[in-house]
Amino acid sequence: MFVRILPPEVRRKIAAGEVIESPADVVKELVENSLDAGAGRITVDTSKGGKRRILVRDDGEGIHPDDMEKVFYEGATSKIDSEEDLLNIGSYGFRGEALSSISAVSRVTLTSKHRSSDRGYRVVCEGGVIGKKEPAPIGAGTEVEVRGLFFNQPARLKFLKREEAEARRIREVITRFALARPDVSFFLASNGRKVLDLPTAPEEERIRQIFGTVPQLAQNGIGSIKVRLYFFPSSSGRFYTFVNKRPVSDRNLSSTLKKLLGFKKTGILFLEVPPFMVDFNVHPKKREVRFLRAEEVYRSIEGCVYKPPPKAVSFLSQRKKLPSEEFKVLGQIEDTVIVARIGDYLYFFDQHLLSERINYERLGESSEDVACRVSLKAGEKLSNREMEDLIRQWEGLSNREVCPHGRPIYYRIHLKEIYDRLGRDFHLY
């Protein structure tokens, strides 16, 4: 058997298979292009879970008339020039493969008007065959319509999920970009119905827009590494990770969050590192990352939850330093759950798990089983003083979130949420 060079059209389809496996991948690549173009608003409209049609429109810089055909070429990009640029990536896209890969397996209509141009243009590319550029009416920005995904690769269609599942994957893609870029407004429609409408907002407000809850924030940093970790109780235990405003699905980051927060919290991690310290070019879809000085990065993340142990001090001086906010014990539910107000939140502590974490750290984290056996049990009635003492000790723990087995120690709810449910205004005092 002799070695032969594959024709360009075959190579394009192979490359497309690495980048585009589903409608959600199409949406991801096109949204990345929109963000790199400086868009302030991005609209995504899909039909049949993106199998029939995907349209992405933005108000970004637009594509110069001279580049309308070039953007379909393999390796065509305006974001990097040399190999060295791969070590200092500041854009979402950089390989020059998005439109080339998408158009190799679909029918793409590209319409765009560059900010410096007085008119817009349109180019149609079907199965990798680029059509002629023609004038077209459009405001400043770009619109990409993708129809008939995998029309020329029917075998690939069999691997797509049902319409509802593909639509959920697209929503997840938009959700992740919306979390990463709260300075950009996003609108998502499916089969003519609005799914998401997210105006620009501060970071914490964007989280509330999406999840409908006020998250807790923990921050940390070592040198040029900055970490912001938002989290809140949930049954799903989902983790969202972002590196330099790029959504990533990295196993190591997710497992770190699971270890820190347990299984009953949603965590949203924003990690900022100098571009030279991170390599996004280790996965065909840029999902995974590799860090230079990885130990320092993970230590910064863990420092959000694990606080350094205090120096040996007397009990009295320790008590003076502990509470960061005033708290008030409100009572005990079924001799199992301690209820307390801390700041503008109501906290519900599992007294056994709280006692277990305290004993685990007191014993030097030597044995989970020993800590469990010597701890308070559910059903034990506690005095107000005993409950107050437990909360004071909780304030001084290195990990205040989960017990040694990973279960959440507490659930909390903001008073505003309670007032909203009752139809009353909540005022901070």
Short mmCIF file of C-alpha atoms in Angstrom, two decimals:
data_model
loop_
_atom_site.label_atom_id
_atom_site.label_comp_id
_atom_site.label_asym_id
_atom_site.label_seq_id
_atom_site.Cartn_x
_atom_site.Cartn_y
_atom_site.Cartn_z
CA MET A 1 0.00 0.00 0.00
CA PHE A 2 1.45 3.35 -1.05
CA VAL A 3 1.15 6.63 0.87
CA ARG A 4 -0.89 9.32 -0.89
CA ILE A 5 -1.85 12.87 -0.08
CA LEU A 6 -5.56 13.32 0.54
CA PRO A 7 -7.41 15.86 -1.63
CA PRO A 8 -8.12 19.26 0.03
CA GLU A 9 -11.89 18.64 0.22
CA VAL A 10 -11.33 15.39 2.15
CA ARG A 11 -8.85 17.05 4.51
CA ARG A 12 -11.37 19.82 5.17
CA LYS A 13 -14.06 17.31 6.12
CA ILE A 14 -11.69 15.48 8.44
CA ALA A 15 -10.72 18.77 10.10
CA ALA A 16 -14.38 19.71 10.35
CA GLY A 17 -15.07 16.42 12.15
CA GLU A 18 -12.59 17.38 14.88
CA VAL A 19 -14.17 20.80 15.44
CA ILE A 20 -17.86 20.37 14.51
CA GLU A 21 -19.71 17.39 15.97
CA SER A 22 -23.05 19.02 16.75
CA PRO A 23 -25.10 22.21 16.27
CA ALA A 24 -23.81 23.42 19.64
CA ASP A 25 -20.26 23.34 18.24
CA VAL A 26 -21.39 25.56 15.35
CA VAL A 27 -22.92 28.05 17.78
CA LYS A 28 -19.78 28.04 19.94
CA GLU A 29 -17.45 28.79 17.01
CA LEU A 30 -19.67 31.57 15.63
CA VAL A 31 -20.19 33.23 19.02
CA GLU A 32 -16.43 33.21 19.56
CA ASN A 33 -16.02 35.03 16.24
CA SER A 34 -18.64 37.59 17.29
CA LEU A 35 -16.91 38.25 20.61
CA ASP A 36 -13.54 38.63 18.87
CA ALA A 37 -15.19 41.19 16.57
CA GLY A 38 -16.06 43.32 19.60
CA ALA A 39 -19.81 42.63 19.58
CA GLY A 40 -21.92 44.25 22.27
CA ARG A 41 -25.03 42.21 21.44
CA ILE A 42 -25.24 38.68 20.05
CA THR A 43 -28.45 37.06 18.81
CA VAL A 44 -28.76 33.32 18.19
CA ASP A 45 -31.84 31.86 16.48
CA THR A 46 -32.20 28.10 15.86
CA SER A 47 -34.69 25.68 14.32
CA LYS A 48 -35.05 22.00 15.18
CA GLY A 49 -32.24 22.10 17.74
CA GLY A 50 -29.95 23.67 15.13
CA LYS A 51 -30.24 20.68 12.79
CA ARG A 52 -32.30 22.63 10.27
CA ARG A 53 -31.02 26.17 10.79
CA ILE A 54 -28.68 28.24 12.96
CA LEU A 55 -28.43 32.01 12.68
CA VAL A 56 -25.92 34.11 14.64
CA ARG A 57 -26.05 37.89 14.34
CA ASP A 58 -23.82 40.48 16.00
CA ASP A 59 -23.13 44.22 16.01
CA GLY A 60 -19.37 43.83 15.92
CA GLU A 61 -16.73 45.31 13.65
CA GLY A 62 -17.86 43.37 10.60
CA ILE A 63 -15.77 41.74 7.86
CA HIS A 64 -13.91 43.88 5.33
CA PRO A 65 -15.20 43.41 1.75
CA ASP A 66 -11.77 42.16 0.64
CA ASP A 67 -11.91 39.37 3.24
CA MET A 68 -15.42 38.03 2.61
CA GLU A 69 -14.20 35.01 0.61
CA LYS A 70 -10.93 34.60 2.53
CA VAL A 71 -12.67 33.80 5.83
CA PHE A 72 -13.77 30.45 4.36
CA TYR A 73 -10.19 29.37 3.65
CA GLU A 74 -8.56 26.86 5.99
CA GLY A 75 -6.16 28.65 8.34
CA ALA A 76 -7.60 32.10 7.56
CA THR A 77 -7.41 34.27 10.69
CA SER A 78 -6.73 37.84 11.70
CA LYS A 79 -5.93 36.93 15.31
CA ILE A 80 -2.40 35.51 15.19
CA ASP A 81 0.55 35.87 12.83
CA SER A 82 3.23 33.50 14.10
CA GLU A 83 3.92 30.46 16.29
CA GLU A 84 5.00 32.77 19.11
CA ASP A 85 1.49 34.27 19.21
CA LEU A 86 0.16 30.89 20.39
CA LEU A 87 1.97 31.54 23.68
CA ASN A 88 0.15 34.84 24.22
CA ILE A 89 -3.45 34.26 23.11
CA GLY A 90 -5.93 36.99 23.98
CA SER A 91 -8.73 36.10 21.54
CA TYR A 92 -11.34 33.33 21.61
CA GLY A 93 -10.54 32.02 18.15
CA PHE A 94 -7.03 31.74 16.74
CA ARG A 95 -6.78 28.71 14.47
CA GLY A 96 -8.66 30.08 11.46
CA GLU A 97 -10.87 27.00 11.22
CA ALA A 98 -14.39 28.06 12.26
CA LEU A 99 -16.04 29.02 8.96
CA SER A 100 -13.86 26.63 6.99
CA SER A 101 -14.96 23.68 9.15
CA ILE A 102 -18.62 24.71 9.33
CA SER A 103 -18.99 25.40 5.60
CA ALA A 104 -17.35 22.05 4.72
CA VAL A 105 -20.36 20.21 6.17
CA SER A 106 -23.26 22.64 5.65
CA ARG A 107 -24.70 25.49 3.58
CA VAL A 108 -23.47 28.81 4.97
CA THR A 109 -24.69 32.28 4.07
CA LEU A 110 -22.37 35.00 5.35
CA THR A 111 -23.56 38.62 5.30
CA SER A 112 -21.47 41.43 6.77
CA LYS A 113 -20.83 45.15 6.70
CA HIS A 114 -17.49 46.44 7.94
CA ARG A 115 -17.53 49.64 9.96
CA SER A 116 -15.31 51.33 7.38
CA SER A 117 -17.52 50.28 4.45
CA ASP A 118 -20.60 52.04 3.09
CA ARG A 119 -22.32 48.82 2.04
CA GLY A 120 -22.67 45.18 3.07
CA TYR A 121 -21.84 42.01 1.15
CA ARG A 122 -22.96 38.41 1.06
CA VAL A 123 -21.14 35.17 0.23
CA VAL A 124 -22.69 31.69 0.09
CA CYS A 125 -20.50 28.63 0.71
CA GLU A 126 -21.96 25.14 0.28
CA GLY A 127 -19.97 22.05 1.17
CA GLY A 128 -16.73 23.99 0.99
CA VAL A 129 -17.49 25.51 -2.44
CA ILE A 130 -17.27 29.31 -2.13
CA GLY A 131 -19.73 31.36 -4.17
CA LYS A 132 -19.41 34.85 -5.57
CA LYS A 133 -19.46 37.94 -3.35
CA GLU A 134 -22.53 40.12 -3.89
CA PRO A 135 -23.84 43.38 -2.36
CA ALA A 136 -26.44 42.85 0.38
CA PRO A 137 -28.39 45.11 2.75
CA ILE A 138 -27.28 44.82 6.39
CA GLY A 139 -26.39 47.15 9.24
CA ALA A 140 -22.90 47.22 10.74
CA GLY A 141 -21.97 43.78 11.97
CA THR A 142 -22.15 40.19 10.75
CA GLU A 143 -24.85 37.57 10.23
CA VAL A 144 -24.06 33.90 9.63
CA GLU A 145 -26.83 31.49 8.66
CA VAL A 146 -26.07 27.77 8.68
CA ARG A 147 -28.53 25.34 7.06
CA GLY A 148 -28.50 21.60 6.50
CA LEU A 149 -25.72 20.67 8.90
CA PHE A 150 -24.05 17.42 7.68
CA PHE A 151 -26.17 17.43 4.51
CA ASN A 152 -23.17 15.94 2.68
CA GLN A 153 -22.28 13.51 5.48
CA PRO A 154 -25.53 11.65 6.25
CA ALA A 155 -23.69 9.15 8.47
CA ARG A 156 -22.89 12.00 10.89
CA LEU A 157 -26.58 12.84 11.25
CA LYS A 158 -27.16 9.53 13.01
CA PHE A 159 -24.94 10.63 15.88
CA LEU A 160 -26.92 13.79 16.61
CA LYS A 161 -29.23 13.69 19.60
CA ARG A 162 -32.95 14.45 19.62
CA GLU A 163 -34.02 18.00 18.86
CA GLU A 164 -34.70 18.83 22.53
CA ALA A 165 -31.28 17.55 23.63
CA GLU A 166 -29.44 19.51 20.94
CA ALA A 167 -31.41 22.64 21.91
CA ARG A 168 -30.34 22.16 25.54
CA ARG A 169 -26.70 21.90 24.47
CA ILE A 170 -27.01 25.16 22.55
CA ARG A 171 -28.56 26.85 25.57
CA GLU A 172 -25.66 25.59 27.69
CA VAL A 173 -23.16 27.10 25.24
CA ILE A 174 -24.88 30.50 25.41
CA THR A 175 -25.15 30.28 29.19
CA ARG A 176 -21.42 29.74 29.52
CA PHE A 177 -20.54 32.63 27.21
CA ALA A 178 -23.04 34.86 29.00
CA LEU A 179 -21.38 34.06 32.33
CA ALA A 180 -17.95 34.72 30.85
CA ARG A 181 -18.99 38.03 29.27
CA PRO A 182 -21.60 39.91 31.34
CA ASP A 183 -20.58 43.05 29.42
CA VAL A 184 -22.26 41.59 26.30
CA SER A 185 -26.02 41.09 25.90
CA PHE A 186 -27.21 37.72 24.59
CA PHE A 187 -30.52 36.70 23.05
CA LEU A 188 -31.38 33.08 22.23
CA ALA A 189 -34.49 31.87 20.41
CA SER A 190 -35.51 28.33 19.46
CA ASN A 191 -38.25 27.55 16.93
CA GLY A 192 -39.42 31.16 17.10
CA ARG A 193 -39.64 31.24 20.92
CA LYS A 194 -37.47 33.26 23.27
CA VAL A 195 -35.22 31.09 25.43
CA LEU A 196 -32.79 33.63 26.94
CA ASP A 197 -32.74 37.40 26.95
CA LEU A 198 -29.80 38.66 28.98
CA PRO A 199 -29.00 42.38 28.97
CA THR A 200 -25.54 43.53 30.02
CA ALA A 201 -25.05 43.44 33.78
CA PRO A 202 -22.39 43.30 36.50
CA GLU A 203 -20.90 39.83 37.03
CA GLU A 204 -22.94 38.91 40.12
CA GLU A 205 -26.16 40.21 38.56
CA ARG A 206 -25.55 38.14 35.41
CA ILE A 207 -25.35 35.03 37.62
CA ARG A 208 -28.65 36.01 39.23
CA GLN A 209 -30.20 36.56 35.76
CA ILE A 210 -29.33 33.02 34.75
CA PHE A 211 -29.80 31.03 37.97
CA GLY A 212 -32.32 33.20 39.83
CA THR A 213 -30.34 33.28 43.06
CA VAL A 214 -27.83 35.51 44.82
CA PRO A 215 -24.48 33.69 44.97
CA GLN A 216 -21.83 33.76 47.65
CA LEU A 217 -18.43 35.12 46.55
CA ALA A 218 -14.96 34.02 47.65
CA GLN A 219 -11.83 35.65 46.25
CA ASN A 220 -8.13 34.94 46.38
CA GLY A 221 -4.94 35.60 44.48
CA ILE A 222 -1.26 34.83 44.38
CA GLY A 223 0.84 37.37 42.49
CA SER A 224 -0.61 37.86 39.01
CA ILE A 225 -3.13 35.00 39.48
CA LYS A 226 -6.61 36.21 40.43
CA VAL A 227 -9.51 33.95 41.45
CA ARG A 228 -13.21 34.70 41.96
CA LEU A 229 -15.42 31.80 43.02
CA TYR A 230 -19.19 32.21 43.20
CA PHE A 231 -21.26 29.38 44.65
CA PHE A 232 -24.73 28.59 45.93
CA PRO A 233 -26.63 25.49 47.11
CA SER A 234 -28.22 23.38 44.37
CA SER A 235 -29.24 19.80 43.77
CA SER A 236 -27.38 19.61 40.45
CA GLY A 237 -23.86 20.33 41.71
CA ARG A 238 -22.81 21.92 38.40
CA PHE A 239 -19.46 23.63 37.93
CA TYR A 240 -18.68 26.37 35.43
CA THR A 241 -15.03 27.25 34.87
CA PHE A 242 -13.57 30.22 33.01
CA VAL A 243 -9.95 31.07 32.30
CA ASN A 244 -9.28 34.62 31.10
CA LYS A 245 -13.00 34.95 30.25
CA ARG A 246 -12.93 31.79 28.12
CA PRO A 247 -15.35 28.95 29.04
CA VAL A 248 -13.41 25.73 29.56
CA SER A 249 -14.54 22.22 30.52
CA ASP A 250 -11.43 21.08 32.28
CA ARG A 251 -11.54 17.93 34.42
CA ASN A 252 -8.83 19.08 36.81
CA LEU A 253 -10.57 22.39 37.53
CA SER A 254 -13.94 20.69 38.01
CA SER A 255 -12.53 18.04 40.35
CA THR A 256 -10.84 20.78 42.38
CA LEU A 257 -14.17 22.58 42.78
CA LYS A 258 -15.91 19.33 43.71
CA LYS A 259 -13.32 18.74 46.43
CA LEU A 260 -13.76 22.28 47.76
CA LEU A 261 -17.54 22.68 47.53
CA GLY A 262 -18.90 19.13 47.68
CA PHE A 263 -21.72 17.69 45.57
CA LYS A 264 -24.64 19.96 46.48
CA LYS A 265 -23.38 23.35 45.29
CA THR A 266 -23.13 25.05 41.93
CA GLY A 267 -19.73 26.70 41.54
CA ILE A 268 -18.71 29.38 39.03
CA LEU A 269 -14.97 29.90 38.85
CA PHE A 270 -13.33 32.90 37.17
CA LEU A 271 -9.59 32.48 36.89
CA GLU A 272 -7.35 35.23 35.53
CA VAL A 273 -3.75 34.43 34.68
CA PRO A 274 -1.17 36.10 32.41
CA PRO A 275 -1.65 34.78 28.83
CA PHE A 276 1.83 33.25 28.73
CA MET A 277 0.90 31.01 31.70
CA VAL A 278 -1.94 29.19 29.95
CA ASP A 279 -2.08 27.04 26.81
CA PHE A 280 -5.51 26.74 25.16
CA ASN A 281 -4.10 24.91 22.15
CA VAL A 282 -4.20 21.41 23.70
CA HIS A 283 -7.67 20.31 22.55
CA PRO A 284 -9.35 20.47 19.10
CA LYS A 285 -12.26 22.43 20.60
CA LYS A 286 -10.13 24.48 23.03
CA ARG A 287 -12.01 22.95 25.97
CA GLU A 288 -9.04 21.96 28.09
CA VAL A 289 -6.13 24.06 29.31
CA ARG A 290 -2.59 23.53 30.45
CA PHE A 291 -1.01 25.85 33.02
CA LEU A 292 2.54 26.94 33.52
CA ARG A 293 3.14 26.92 37.31
CA ALA A 294 0.00 24.80 37.74
CA GLU A 295 0.65 24.22 41.45
CA GLU A 296 0.45 27.96 42.06
CA VAL A 297 -2.81 28.19 40.10
CA TYR A 298 -4.52 25.39 42.06
CA ARG A 299 -3.22 26.76 45.37
CA SER A 300 -4.88 30.09 44.51
CA ILE A 301 -8.19 28.33 43.81
CA GLU A 302 -8.07 26.29 47.01
CA GLY A 303 -7.25 29.44 48.97
CA CYS A 304 -10.73 30.76 48.18
CA VAL A 305 -12.22 28.18 50.55
CA TYR A 306 -9.34 26.85 52.64
CA LYS A 307 -7.96 29.63 54.82
CA PRO A 308 -4.50 29.32 56.39
CA PRO A 309 -4.72 28.03 59.99
CA PRO A 310 -4.49 30.79 62.62
CA LYS A 311 -1.43 31.12 64.80
CA ALA A 312 -1.71 29.73 68.31
CA VAL A 313 -3.51 32.34 70.41
CA SER A 314 -5.51 32.30 73.59
CA PHE A 315 -9.20 31.42 73.37
CA LEU A 316 -10.23 34.92 74.45
CA SER A 317 -8.16 36.71 71.81
CA GLN A 318 -9.38 34.20 69.20
CA ARG A 319 -12.98 34.99 69.98
CA LYS A 320 -12.34 38.69 69.45
CA LYS A 321 -10.98 38.09 65.95
CA LEU A 322 -13.38 35.48 64.59
CA PRO A 323 -16.77 36.69 63.40
CA SER A 324 -16.55 38.70 60.19
CA GLU A 325 -20.26 39.51 60.51
CA GLU A 326 -22.61 39.67 63.48
CA PHE A 327 -24.76 36.57 63.84
CA LYS A 328 -27.83 35.66 65.80
CA VAL A 329 -29.05 32.15 66.56
CA LEU A 330 -32.79 31.91 65.85
CA GLY A 331 -33.43 28.35 66.94
CA GLN A 332 -33.23 24.66 66.16
CA ILE A 333 -35.43 22.62 63.80
CA GLU A 334 -36.26 19.08 64.95
CA ASP A 335 -33.13 19.07 67.14
CA THR A 336 -31.11 18.70 63.92
CA VAL A 337 -30.84 21.98 62.02
CA ILE A 338 -29.51 25.19 63.57
CA VAL A 339 -31.08 28.36 62.17
CA ALA A 340 -29.10 31.60 62.37
CA ARG A 341 -29.08 35.01 60.77
CA ILE A 342 -25.69 36.20 59.54
CA GLY A 343 -25.74 39.57 57.81
CA ASP A 344 -28.67 39.57 55.39
CA TYR A 345 -28.83 35.78 55.07
CA LEU A 346 -30.64 33.03 56.93
CA TYR A 347 -28.37 30.02 57.45
CA PHE A 348 -29.56 26.46 58.10
CA PHE A 349 -26.72 24.36 59.57
CA ASP A 350 -26.75 20.58 59.83
CA GLN A 351 -25.47 20.30 63.40
CA HIS A 352 -23.89 16.85 62.88
CA LEU A 353 -21.98 17.89 59.73
CA LEU A 354 -20.89 21.17 61.34
CA SER A 355 -19.65 19.35 64.45
CA GLU A 356 -17.96 16.74 62.26
CA ARG A 357 -16.00 19.39 60.30
CA ILE A 358 -14.95 21.12 63.53
CA ASN A 359 -13.69 17.85 65.03
CA TYR A 360 -12.01 16.82 61.78
CA GLU A 361 -9.93 20.01 61.73
CA ARG A 362 -9.32 19.88 65.49
CA LEU A 363 -7.97 16.34 65.19
CA GLY A 364 -5.58 17.44 62.48
CA GLU A 365 -7.62 15.96 59.61
CA SER A 366 -6.37 12.51 60.59
CA SER A 367 -9.54 10.46 60.31
CA GLU A 368 -12.99 11.13 58.87
CA ASP A 369 -14.46 8.17 60.74
CA VAL A 370 -13.14 9.29 64.13
CA ALA A 371 -14.47 12.82 63.56
CA CYS A 372 -17.86 11.36 62.66
CA ARG A 373 -18.08 9.14 65.77
CA VAL A 374 -17.24 11.85 68.30
CA SER A 375 -19.48 14.52 66.75
CA LEU A 376 -22.97 15.70 67.70
CA LYS A 377 -25.76 13.63 66.22
CA ALA A 378 -29.04 14.62 64.60
CA GLY A 379 -31.77 14.69 67.25
CA GLU A 380 -29.66 16.15 70.06
CA LYS A 381 -31.24 19.20 71.63
CA LEU A 382 -28.82 22.12 72.02
CA SER A 383 -28.95 25.25 74.15
CA ASN A 384 -28.60 28.70 72.58
CA ARG A 385 -25.10 28.97 74.02
CA GLU A 386 -24.05 25.63 72.49
CA MET A 387 -25.37 26.67 69.08
CA GLU A 388 -23.60 30.03 69.31
CA ASP A 389 -20.35 28.27 70.19
CA LEU A 390 -20.65 25.97 67.16
CA ILE A 391 -21.14 28.93 64.83
CA ARG A 392 -18.16 30.78 66.36
CA GLN A 393 -16.04 27.71 65.70
CA TRP A 394 -17.45 27.46 62.17
CA GLU A 395 -16.26 31.04 61.51
CA GLY A 396 -12.70 29.92 62.21
CA LEU A 397 -12.66 26.76 60.08
CA SER A 398 -10.29 26.41 57.12
CA ASN A 399 -13.17 24.91 55.08
CA ARG A 400 -16.59 26.18 56.08
CA GLU A 401 -18.47 24.64 53.15
CA VAL A 402 -18.46 20.85 53.36
CA CYS A 403 -18.02 18.05 55.89
CA PRO A 404 -15.04 15.66 55.54
CA HIS A 405 -17.19 13.43 53.29
CA GLY A 406 -18.10 16.28 50.91
CA ARG A 407 -21.68 16.98 52.10
CA PRO A 408 -22.72 20.64 52.46
CA ILE A 409 -22.65 21.94 56.04
CA TYR A 410 -25.31 24.59 55.51
CA TYR A 411 -27.94 26.01 53.22
CA ARG A 412 -28.50 29.75 53.11
CA ILE A 413 -31.05 32.09 51.58
CA HIS A 414 -30.93 35.86 51.20
CA LEU A 415 -33.64 37.72 53.07
CA LYS A 416 -34.52 39.57 49.84
CA GLU A 417 -35.59 36.28 48.27
CA ILE A 418 -37.97 35.65 51.17
CA TYR A 419 -39.38 39.17 51.01
CA ASP A 420 -39.82 38.87 47.23
CA ARG A 421 -41.82 35.67 47.69
CA LEU A 422 -44.07 37.46 50.16
CA GLY A 423 -44.53 40.45 47.86
CA ARG A 424 -42.69 42.85 50.15
CA ASP A 425 -39.78 45.21 49.61
CA PHE A 426 -36.53 44.33 51.35
CA HIS A 427 -34.48 47.25 52.69
CA LEU A 428 -30.88 47.02 53.84
CA TYR A 429 -30.36 48.61 57.24
#
